mmCIF file of C-alpha atoms in Angstrom:
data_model
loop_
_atom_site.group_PDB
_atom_site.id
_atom_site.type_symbol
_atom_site.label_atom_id
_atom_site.label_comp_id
_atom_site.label_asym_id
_atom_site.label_seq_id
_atom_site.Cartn_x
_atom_site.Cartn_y
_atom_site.Cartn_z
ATOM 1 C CA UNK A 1 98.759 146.428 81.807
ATOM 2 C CA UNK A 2 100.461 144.298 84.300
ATOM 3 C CA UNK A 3 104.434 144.851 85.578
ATOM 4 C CA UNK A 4 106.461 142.023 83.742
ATOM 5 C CA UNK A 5 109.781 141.284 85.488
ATOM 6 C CA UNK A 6 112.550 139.534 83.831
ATOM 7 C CA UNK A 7 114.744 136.836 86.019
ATOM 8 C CA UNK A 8 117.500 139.004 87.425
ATOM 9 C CA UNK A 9 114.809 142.004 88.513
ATOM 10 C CA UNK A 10 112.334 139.265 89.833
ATOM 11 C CA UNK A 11 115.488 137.553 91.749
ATOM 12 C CA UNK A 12 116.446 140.850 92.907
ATOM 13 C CA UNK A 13 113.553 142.185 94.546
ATOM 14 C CA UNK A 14 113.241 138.671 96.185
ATOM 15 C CA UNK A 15 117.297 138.913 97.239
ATOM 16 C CA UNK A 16 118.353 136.358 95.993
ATOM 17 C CA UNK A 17 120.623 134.934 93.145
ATOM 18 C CA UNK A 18 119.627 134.077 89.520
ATOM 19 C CA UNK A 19 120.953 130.924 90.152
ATOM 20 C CA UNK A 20 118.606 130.127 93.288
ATOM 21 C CA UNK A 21 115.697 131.409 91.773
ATOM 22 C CA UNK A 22 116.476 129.366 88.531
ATOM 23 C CA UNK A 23 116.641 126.227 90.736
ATOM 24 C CA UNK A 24 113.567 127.516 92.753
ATOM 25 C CA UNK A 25 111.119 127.491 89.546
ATOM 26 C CA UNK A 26 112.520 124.222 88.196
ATOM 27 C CA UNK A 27 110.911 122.954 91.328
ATOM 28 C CA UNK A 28 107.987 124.521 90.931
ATOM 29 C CA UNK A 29 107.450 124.007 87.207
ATOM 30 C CA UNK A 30 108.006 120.003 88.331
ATOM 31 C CA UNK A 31 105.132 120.336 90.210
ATOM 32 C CA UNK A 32 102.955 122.017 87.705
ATOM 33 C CA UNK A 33 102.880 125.975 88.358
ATOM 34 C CA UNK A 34 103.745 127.676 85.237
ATOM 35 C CA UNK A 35 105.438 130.946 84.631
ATOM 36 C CA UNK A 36 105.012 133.087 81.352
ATOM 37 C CA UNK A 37 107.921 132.933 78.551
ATOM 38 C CA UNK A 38 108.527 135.136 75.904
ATOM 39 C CA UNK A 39 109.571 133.993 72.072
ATOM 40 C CA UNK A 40 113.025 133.250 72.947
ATOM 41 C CA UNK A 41 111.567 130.693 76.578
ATOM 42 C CA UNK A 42 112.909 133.543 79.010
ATOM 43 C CA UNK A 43 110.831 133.695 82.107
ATOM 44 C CA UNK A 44 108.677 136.239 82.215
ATOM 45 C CA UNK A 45 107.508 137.272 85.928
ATOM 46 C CA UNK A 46 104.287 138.799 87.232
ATOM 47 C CA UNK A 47 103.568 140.695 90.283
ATOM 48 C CA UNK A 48 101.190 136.907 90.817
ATOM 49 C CA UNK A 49 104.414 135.562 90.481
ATOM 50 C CA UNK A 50 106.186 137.451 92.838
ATOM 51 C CA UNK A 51 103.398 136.796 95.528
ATOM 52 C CA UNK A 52 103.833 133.562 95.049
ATOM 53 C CA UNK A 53 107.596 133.153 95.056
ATOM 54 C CA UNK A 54 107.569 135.039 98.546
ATOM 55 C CA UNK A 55 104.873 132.450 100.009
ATOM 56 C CA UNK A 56 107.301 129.743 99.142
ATOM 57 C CA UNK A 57 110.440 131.134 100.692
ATOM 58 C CA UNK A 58 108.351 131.931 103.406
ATOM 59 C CA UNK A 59 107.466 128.422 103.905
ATOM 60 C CA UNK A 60 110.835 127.002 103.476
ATOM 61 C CA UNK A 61 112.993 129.605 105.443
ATOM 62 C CA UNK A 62 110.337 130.740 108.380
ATOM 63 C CA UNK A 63 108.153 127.837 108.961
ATOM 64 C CA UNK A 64 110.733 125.189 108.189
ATOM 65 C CA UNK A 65 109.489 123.298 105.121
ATOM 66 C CA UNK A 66 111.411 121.686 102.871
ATOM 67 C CA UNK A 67 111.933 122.968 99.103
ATOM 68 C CA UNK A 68 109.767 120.123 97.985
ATOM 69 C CA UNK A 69 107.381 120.646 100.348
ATOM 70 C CA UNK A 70 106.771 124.348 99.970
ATOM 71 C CA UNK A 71 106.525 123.855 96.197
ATOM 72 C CA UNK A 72 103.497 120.989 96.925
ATOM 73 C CA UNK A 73 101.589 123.395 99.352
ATOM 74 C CA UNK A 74 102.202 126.749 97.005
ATOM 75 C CA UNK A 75 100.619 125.022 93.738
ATOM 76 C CA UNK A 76 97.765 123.792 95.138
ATOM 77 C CA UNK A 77 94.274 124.774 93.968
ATOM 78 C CA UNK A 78 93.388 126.177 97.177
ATOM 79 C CA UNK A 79 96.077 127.483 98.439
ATOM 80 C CA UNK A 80 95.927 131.215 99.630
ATOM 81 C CA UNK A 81 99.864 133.368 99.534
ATOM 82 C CA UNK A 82 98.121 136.136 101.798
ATOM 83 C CA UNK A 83 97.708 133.428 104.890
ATOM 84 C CA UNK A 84 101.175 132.267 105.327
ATOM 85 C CA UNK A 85 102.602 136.147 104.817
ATOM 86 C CA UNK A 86 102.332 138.650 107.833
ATOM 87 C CA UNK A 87 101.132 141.304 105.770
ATOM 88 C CA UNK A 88 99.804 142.493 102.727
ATOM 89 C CA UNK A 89 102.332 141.315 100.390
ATOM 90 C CA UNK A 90 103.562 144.308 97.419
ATOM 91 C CA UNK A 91 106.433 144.302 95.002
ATOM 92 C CA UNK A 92 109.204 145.414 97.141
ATOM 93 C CA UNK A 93 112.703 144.608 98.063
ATOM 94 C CA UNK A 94 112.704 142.312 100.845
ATOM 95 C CA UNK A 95 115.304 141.780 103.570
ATOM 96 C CA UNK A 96 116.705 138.168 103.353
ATOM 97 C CA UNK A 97 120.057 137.455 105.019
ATOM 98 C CA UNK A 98 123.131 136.297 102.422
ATOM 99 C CA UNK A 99 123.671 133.786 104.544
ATOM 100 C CA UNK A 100 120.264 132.278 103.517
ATOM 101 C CA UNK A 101 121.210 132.620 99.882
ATOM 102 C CA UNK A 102 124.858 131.193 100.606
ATOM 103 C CA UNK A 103 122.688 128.420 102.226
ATOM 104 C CA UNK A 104 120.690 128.087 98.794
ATOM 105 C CA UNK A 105 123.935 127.671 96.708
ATOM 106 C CA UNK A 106 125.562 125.583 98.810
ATOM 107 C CA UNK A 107 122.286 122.962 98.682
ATOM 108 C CA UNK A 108 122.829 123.439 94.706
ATOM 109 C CA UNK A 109 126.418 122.456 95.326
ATOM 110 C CA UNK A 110 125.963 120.003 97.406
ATOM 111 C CA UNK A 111 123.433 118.335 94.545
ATOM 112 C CA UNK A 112 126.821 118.936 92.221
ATOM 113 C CA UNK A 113 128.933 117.449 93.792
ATOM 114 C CA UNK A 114 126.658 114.255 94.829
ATOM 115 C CA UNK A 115 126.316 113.540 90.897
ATOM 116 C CA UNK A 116 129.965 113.806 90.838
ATOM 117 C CA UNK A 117 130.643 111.235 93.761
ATOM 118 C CA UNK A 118 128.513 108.714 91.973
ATOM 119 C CA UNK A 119 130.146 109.008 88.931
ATOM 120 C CA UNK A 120 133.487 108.879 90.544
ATOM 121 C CA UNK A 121 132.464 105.451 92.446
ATOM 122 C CA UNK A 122 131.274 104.111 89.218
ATOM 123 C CA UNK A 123 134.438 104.833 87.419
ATOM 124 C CA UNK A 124 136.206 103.083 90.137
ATOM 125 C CA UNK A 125 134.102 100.181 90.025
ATOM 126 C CA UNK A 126 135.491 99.728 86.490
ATOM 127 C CA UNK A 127 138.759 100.141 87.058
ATOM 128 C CA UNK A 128 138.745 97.438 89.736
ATOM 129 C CA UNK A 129 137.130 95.301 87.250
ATOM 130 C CA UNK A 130 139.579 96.180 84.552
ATOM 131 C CA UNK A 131 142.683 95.320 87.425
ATOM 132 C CA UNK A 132 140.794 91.971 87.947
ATOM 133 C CA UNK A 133 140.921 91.477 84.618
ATOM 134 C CA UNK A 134 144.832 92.379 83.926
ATOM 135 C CA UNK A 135 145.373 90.246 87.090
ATOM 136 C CA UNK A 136 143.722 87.336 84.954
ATOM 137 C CA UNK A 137 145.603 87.653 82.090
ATOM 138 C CA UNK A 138 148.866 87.404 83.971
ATOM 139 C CA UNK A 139 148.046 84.746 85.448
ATOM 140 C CA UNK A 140 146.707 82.823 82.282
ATOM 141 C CA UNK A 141 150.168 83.839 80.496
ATOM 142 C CA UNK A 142 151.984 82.563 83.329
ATOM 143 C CA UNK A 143 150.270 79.692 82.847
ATOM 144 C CA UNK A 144 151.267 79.229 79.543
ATOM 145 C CA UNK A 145 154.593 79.688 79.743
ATOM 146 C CA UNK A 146 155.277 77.072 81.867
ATOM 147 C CA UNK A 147 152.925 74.623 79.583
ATOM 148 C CA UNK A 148 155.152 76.019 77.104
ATOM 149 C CA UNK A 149 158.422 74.957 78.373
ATOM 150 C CA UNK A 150 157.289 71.644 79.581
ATOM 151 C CA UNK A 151 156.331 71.002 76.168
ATOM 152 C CA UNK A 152 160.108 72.186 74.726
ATOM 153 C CA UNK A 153 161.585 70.348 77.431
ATOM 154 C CA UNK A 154 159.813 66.913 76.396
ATOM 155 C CA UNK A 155 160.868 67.710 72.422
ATOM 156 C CA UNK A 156 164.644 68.285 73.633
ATOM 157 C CA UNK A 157 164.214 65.526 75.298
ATOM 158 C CA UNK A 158 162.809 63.476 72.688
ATOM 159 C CA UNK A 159 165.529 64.746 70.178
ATOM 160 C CA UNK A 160 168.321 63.746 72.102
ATOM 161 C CA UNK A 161 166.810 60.311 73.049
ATOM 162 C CA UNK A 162 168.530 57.978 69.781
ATOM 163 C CA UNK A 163 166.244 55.563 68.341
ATOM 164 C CA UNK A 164 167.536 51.898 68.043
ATOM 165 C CA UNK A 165 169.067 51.993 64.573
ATOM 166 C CA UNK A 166 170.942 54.715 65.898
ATOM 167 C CA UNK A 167 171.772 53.058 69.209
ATOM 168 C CA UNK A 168 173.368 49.631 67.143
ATOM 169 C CA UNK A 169 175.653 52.179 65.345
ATOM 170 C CA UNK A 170 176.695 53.953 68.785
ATOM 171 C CA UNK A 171 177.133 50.296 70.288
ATOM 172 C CA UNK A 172 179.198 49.412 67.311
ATOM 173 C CA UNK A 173 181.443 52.592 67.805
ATOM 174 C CA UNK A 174 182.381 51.767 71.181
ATOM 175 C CA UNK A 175 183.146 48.498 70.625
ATOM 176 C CA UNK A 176 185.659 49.047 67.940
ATOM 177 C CA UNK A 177 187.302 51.785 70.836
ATOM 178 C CA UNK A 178 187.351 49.345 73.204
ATOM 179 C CA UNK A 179 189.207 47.255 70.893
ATOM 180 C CA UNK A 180 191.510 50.190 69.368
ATOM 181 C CA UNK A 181 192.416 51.290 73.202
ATOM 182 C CA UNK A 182 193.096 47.419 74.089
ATOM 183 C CA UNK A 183 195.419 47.347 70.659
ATOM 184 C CA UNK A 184 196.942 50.380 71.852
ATOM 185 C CA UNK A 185 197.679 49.050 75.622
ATOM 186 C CA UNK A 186 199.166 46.123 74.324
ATOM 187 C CA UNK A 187 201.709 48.240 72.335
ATOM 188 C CA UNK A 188 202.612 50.126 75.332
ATOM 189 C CA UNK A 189 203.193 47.619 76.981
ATOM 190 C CA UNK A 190 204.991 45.493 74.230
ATOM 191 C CA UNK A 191 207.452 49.225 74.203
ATOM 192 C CA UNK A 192 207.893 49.518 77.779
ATOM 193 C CA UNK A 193 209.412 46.082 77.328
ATOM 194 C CA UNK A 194 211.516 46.966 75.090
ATOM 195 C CA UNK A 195 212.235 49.705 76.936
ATOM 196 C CA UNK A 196 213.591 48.126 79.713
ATOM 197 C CA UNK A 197 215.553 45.166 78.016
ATOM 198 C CA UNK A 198 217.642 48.045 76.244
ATOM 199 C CA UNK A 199 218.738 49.492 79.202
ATOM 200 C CA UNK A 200 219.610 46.172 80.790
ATOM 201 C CA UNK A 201 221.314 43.957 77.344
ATOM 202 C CA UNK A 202 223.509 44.738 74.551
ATOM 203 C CA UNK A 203 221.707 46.463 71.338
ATOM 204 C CA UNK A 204 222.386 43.340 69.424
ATOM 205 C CA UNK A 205 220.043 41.199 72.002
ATOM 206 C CA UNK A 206 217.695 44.320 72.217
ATOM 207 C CA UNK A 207 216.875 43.456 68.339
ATOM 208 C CA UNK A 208 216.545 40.121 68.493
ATOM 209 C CA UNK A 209 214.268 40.564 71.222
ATOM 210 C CA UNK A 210 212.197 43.263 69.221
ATOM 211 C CA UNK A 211 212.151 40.979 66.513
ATOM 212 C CA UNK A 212 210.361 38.315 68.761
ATOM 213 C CA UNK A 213 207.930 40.615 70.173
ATOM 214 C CA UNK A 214 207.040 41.789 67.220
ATOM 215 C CA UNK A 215 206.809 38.548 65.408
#
Protein backbone atom coordinates (compact mmCIF):
# COMPACT_ATOMS: atom_id res chain seq x y z
CA UNK A 1 0.00 0.00 0.00
CA UNK A 2 1.46 3.33 -0.68
CA UNK A 3 2.80 5.98 2.30
CA UNK A 4 -0.01 8.73 2.51
CA UNK A 5 1.28 11.97 4.08
CA UNK A 6 -0.96 14.53 5.47
CA UNK A 7 -0.01 18.48 4.88
CA UNK A 8 2.09 19.26 7.92
CA UNK A 9 4.29 15.73 7.51
CA UNK A 10 4.48 16.33 3.64
CA UNK A 11 5.54 20.18 4.44
CA UNK A 12 7.87 18.91 6.91
CA UNK A 13 9.94 16.54 5.18
CA UNK A 14 10.09 19.22 2.35
CA UNK A 15 11.11 22.07 5.25
CA UNK A 16 8.96 24.16 4.77
CA UNK A 17 5.76 25.81 6.28
CA UNK A 18 2.10 24.66 5.92
CA UNK A 19 1.45 27.89 4.79
CA UNK A 20 4.06 27.78 1.76
CA UNK A 21 3.19 24.52 0.78
CA UNK A 22 -0.60 25.48 0.90
CA UNK A 23 0.22 28.38 -1.48
CA UNK A 24 2.62 26.04 -3.47
CA UNK A 25 -0.32 23.47 -4.50
CA UNK A 26 -2.85 26.24 -5.15
CA UNK A 27 -0.43 26.95 -7.92
CA UNK A 28 -0.15 23.81 -9.02
CA UNK A 29 -3.78 22.71 -8.80
CA UNK A 30 -4.30 26.14 -11.16
CA UNK A 31 -2.40 24.55 -13.56
CA UNK A 32 -4.04 21.21 -13.50
CA UNK A 33 -1.90 18.65 -11.27
CA UNK A 34 -4.14 17.15 -8.79
CA UNK A 35 -3.45 15.87 -5.35
CA UNK A 36 -5.65 13.16 -3.52
CA UNK A 37 -8.32 14.38 -0.75
CA UNK A 38 -9.92 12.50 1.73
CA UNK A 39 -13.91 12.85 2.76
CA UNK A 40 -13.43 15.93 4.64
CA UNK A 41 -11.05 17.77 1.06
CA UNK A 42 -7.72 17.44 3.22
CA UNK A 43 -4.78 16.85 1.00
CA UNK A 44 -3.68 13.71 0.95
CA UNK A 45 0.16 13.32 -0.21
CA UNK A 46 1.99 10.50 -1.98
CA UNK A 47 5.55 9.63 -2.10
CA UNK A 48 4.61 10.78 -6.35
CA UNK A 49 3.74 13.75 -4.71
CA UNK A 50 6.62 14.34 -2.81
CA UNK A 51 8.88 13.72 -5.96
CA UNK A 52 7.19 16.07 -7.52
CA UNK A 53 6.99 18.87 -4.98
CA UNK A 54 10.94 18.59 -4.71
CA UNK A 55 11.32 18.99 -8.68
CA UNK A 56 9.44 22.21 -8.34
CA UNK A 57 11.37 23.81 -5.53
CA UNK A 58 14.21 22.67 -7.27
CA UNK A 59 13.33 24.62 -10.23
CA UNK A 60 12.34 27.72 -8.50
CA UNK A 61 15.14 27.96 -5.77
CA UNK A 62 18.31 26.28 -7.78
CA UNK A 63 17.76 26.97 -11.35
CA UNK A 64 15.99 30.27 -10.88
CA UNK A 65 12.44 29.83 -12.21
CA UNK A 66 9.72 31.55 -11.22
CA UNK A 67 6.74 29.92 -9.09
CA UNK A 68 4.63 30.08 -12.19
CA UNK A 69 7.04 28.82 -14.23
CA UNK A 70 8.13 25.78 -12.29
CA UNK A 71 4.46 24.84 -11.83
CA UNK A 72 4.06 24.98 -16.05
CA UNK A 73 7.26 22.78 -16.58
CA UNK A 74 6.38 20.21 -13.45
CA UNK A 75 2.72 19.37 -14.88
CA UNK A 76 3.57 18.71 -18.12
CA UNK A 77 2.91 15.36 -19.81
CA UNK A 78 6.42 14.75 -20.40
CA UNK A 79 8.06 16.03 -17.91
CA UNK A 80 10.60 13.74 -16.00
CA UNK A 81 11.29 14.87 -11.72
CA UNK A 82 14.47 12.48 -11.86
CA UNK A 83 16.28 14.97 -14.62
CA UNK A 84 16.20 18.21 -12.88
CA UNK A 85 17.21 16.36 -9.28
CA UNK A 86 20.96 15.36 -8.68
CA UNK A 87 20.10 12.14 -7.41
CA UNK A 88 17.76 9.54 -6.90
CA UNK A 89 15.12 11.35 -5.17
CA UNK A 90 13.52 9.26 -1.65
CA UNK A 91 11.26 10.47 1.08
CA UNK A 92 13.63 12.19 3.30
CA UNK A 93 14.13 15.36 5.17
CA UNK A 94 15.80 17.74 3.05
CA UNK A 95 18.08 20.65 3.97
CA UNK A 96 16.47 23.99 2.82
CA UNK A 97 17.69 27.20 4.46
CA UNK A 98 14.81 29.29 6.67
CA UNK A 99 15.79 31.99 4.98
CA UNK A 100 14.30 30.44 1.77
CA UNK A 101 11.07 29.76 3.60
CA UNK A 102 11.15 33.39 5.24
CA UNK A 103 11.60 34.31 1.50
CA UNK A 104 8.32 32.19 0.67
CA UNK A 105 6.20 34.03 3.35
CA UNK A 106 7.31 37.16 2.73
CA UNK A 107 6.22 36.72 -1.30
CA UNK A 108 2.73 35.59 0.40
CA UNK A 109 2.88 38.84 2.30
CA UNK A 110 3.86 40.83 -0.08
CA UNK A 111 0.61 39.43 -2.28
CA UNK A 112 -1.34 40.60 1.19
CA UNK A 113 -0.50 43.49 1.45
CA UNK A 114 -0.74 44.46 -2.49
CA UNK A 115 -4.64 43.56 -2.20
CA UNK A 116 -4.64 45.80 0.69
CA UNK A 117 -2.94 48.87 -1.13
CA UNK A 118 -5.54 48.64 -3.83
CA UNK A 119 -8.25 48.63 -1.67
CA UNK A 120 -6.85 51.43 0.33
CA UNK A 121 -6.41 53.65 -3.04
CA UNK A 122 -9.89 52.82 -3.95
CA UNK A 123 -11.31 53.91 -0.69
CA UNK A 124 -9.50 57.09 -1.15
CA UNK A 125 -10.70 57.63 -4.48
CA UNK A 126 -14.15 57.83 -2.85
CA UNK A 127 -13.51 59.90 -0.30
CA UNK A 128 -12.08 62.52 -2.66
CA UNK A 129 -15.18 62.17 -4.57
CA UNK A 130 -17.36 62.41 -1.53
CA UNK A 131 -15.08 65.92 -0.47
CA UNK A 132 -15.87 67.10 -4.08
CA UNK A 133 -19.13 66.54 -3.46
CA UNK A 134 -19.46 68.33 0.18
CA UNK A 135 -17.38 71.08 -1.54
CA UNK A 136 -20.45 71.34 -4.03
CA UNK A 137 -22.99 71.54 -1.72
CA UNK A 138 -21.39 74.44 0.08
CA UNK A 139 -21.05 76.14 -2.55
CA UNK A 140 -24.69 75.63 -3.95
CA UNK A 141 -25.99 76.72 -0.30
CA UNK A 142 -23.89 79.64 -0.45
CA UNK A 143 -25.42 80.31 -3.38
CA UNK A 144 -28.66 80.32 -2.10
CA UNK A 145 -28.34 82.30 0.60
CA UNK A 146 -27.40 85.16 -1.04
CA UNK A 147 -30.42 84.59 -3.74
CA UNK A 148 -32.20 84.40 -0.60
CA UNK A 149 -31.48 87.68 0.86
CA UNK A 150 -31.63 89.54 -2.34
CA UNK A 151 -35.01 88.33 -2.60
CA UNK A 152 -35.93 89.63 1.30
CA UNK A 153 -34.16 92.67 0.58
CA UNK A 154 -36.42 93.52 -2.61
CA UNK A 155 -39.79 92.51 -0.33
CA UNK A 156 -38.50 95.00 2.53
CA UNK A 157 -38.02 97.09 0.08
CA UNK A 158 -41.21 96.78 -1.58
CA UNK A 159 -43.06 96.99 1.85
CA UNK A 160 -41.71 100.11 2.83
CA UNK A 161 -42.14 101.72 -0.67
CA UNK A 162 -46.08 103.50 -0.02
CA UNK A 163 -48.31 103.20 -2.85
CA UNK A 164 -50.02 106.48 -4.09
CA UNK A 165 -53.20 106.41 -2.03
CA UNK A 166 -50.95 106.20 0.72
CA UNK A 167 -48.54 108.86 -0.52
CA UNK A 168 -51.79 111.66 -0.94
CA UNK A 169 -52.49 110.92 2.79
CA UNK A 170 -48.65 111.42 3.80
CA UNK A 171 -48.68 114.65 1.48
CA UNK A 172 -51.79 115.76 3.21
CA UNK A 173 -50.13 115.24 6.73
CA UNK A 174 -47.35 117.42 6.07
CA UNK A 175 -49.13 120.00 4.75
CA UNK A 176 -51.43 120.52 7.63
CA UNK A 177 -47.72 120.60 9.83
CA UNK A 178 -46.48 122.99 7.76
CA UNK A 179 -49.44 124.98 8.42
CA UNK A 180 -49.74 124.07 12.33
CA UNK A 181 -45.79 125.05 12.73
CA UNK A 182 -46.47 128.41 10.61
CA UNK A 183 -49.69 129.00 13.15
CA UNK A 184 -47.44 128.30 15.87
CA UNK A 185 -44.49 130.81 14.65
CA UNK A 186 -46.83 133.42 14.26
CA UNK A 187 -47.88 133.10 17.96
CA UNK A 188 -44.40 133.29 19.05
CA UNK A 189 -43.85 135.88 17.52
CA UNK A 190 -47.23 137.72 18.22
CA UNK A 191 -45.84 136.81 22.37
CA UNK A 192 -42.44 137.96 21.99
CA UNK A 193 -44.20 141.19 21.10
CA UNK A 194 -45.95 141.34 23.77
CA UNK A 195 -43.19 140.49 25.54
CA UNK A 196 -41.26 143.29 24.88
CA UNK A 197 -43.99 146.13 24.92
CA UNK A 198 -44.54 145.04 28.70
CA UNK A 199 -41.26 145.65 29.68
CA UNK A 200 -41.09 148.97 27.87
CA UNK A 201 -45.15 150.61 28.62
CA UNK A 202 -47.45 150.72 31.44
CA UNK A 203 -49.72 147.39 31.97
CA UNK A 204 -52.70 149.41 31.02
CA UNK A 205 -51.12 150.07 27.30
CA UNK A 206 -49.69 146.43 27.44
CA UNK A 207 -53.59 145.33 27.26
CA UNK A 208 -54.73 147.43 24.91
CA UNK A 209 -52.02 146.41 22.81
CA UNK A 210 -52.80 142.59 23.45
CA UNK A 211 -56.18 143.32 22.67
CA UNK A 212 -55.11 144.61 19.13
CA UNK A 213 -52.89 141.82 18.39
CA UNK A 214 -55.15 139.56 19.20
CA UNK A 215 -58.07 141.08 17.47
Amino acid sequence: MPAIYATGAIAEQLGISKASLQHYMTILEENGYEVRRNSRMHRQFSDEDFVMLRAFLTLNKEHGYKLKEAAQIVTEPSFKPDEHLQHTIVPAVPHVSQFEDLSNSMQLLATHVHGIEQQNMQLLTLIKEQRTQNELLIDQNHTLKQQLGAMMQHILEQANEPNPAQQRQLDRVEQQNSAIMNVLNKLNVAQNQITASVEQQPEKQSKGLFRNLLK
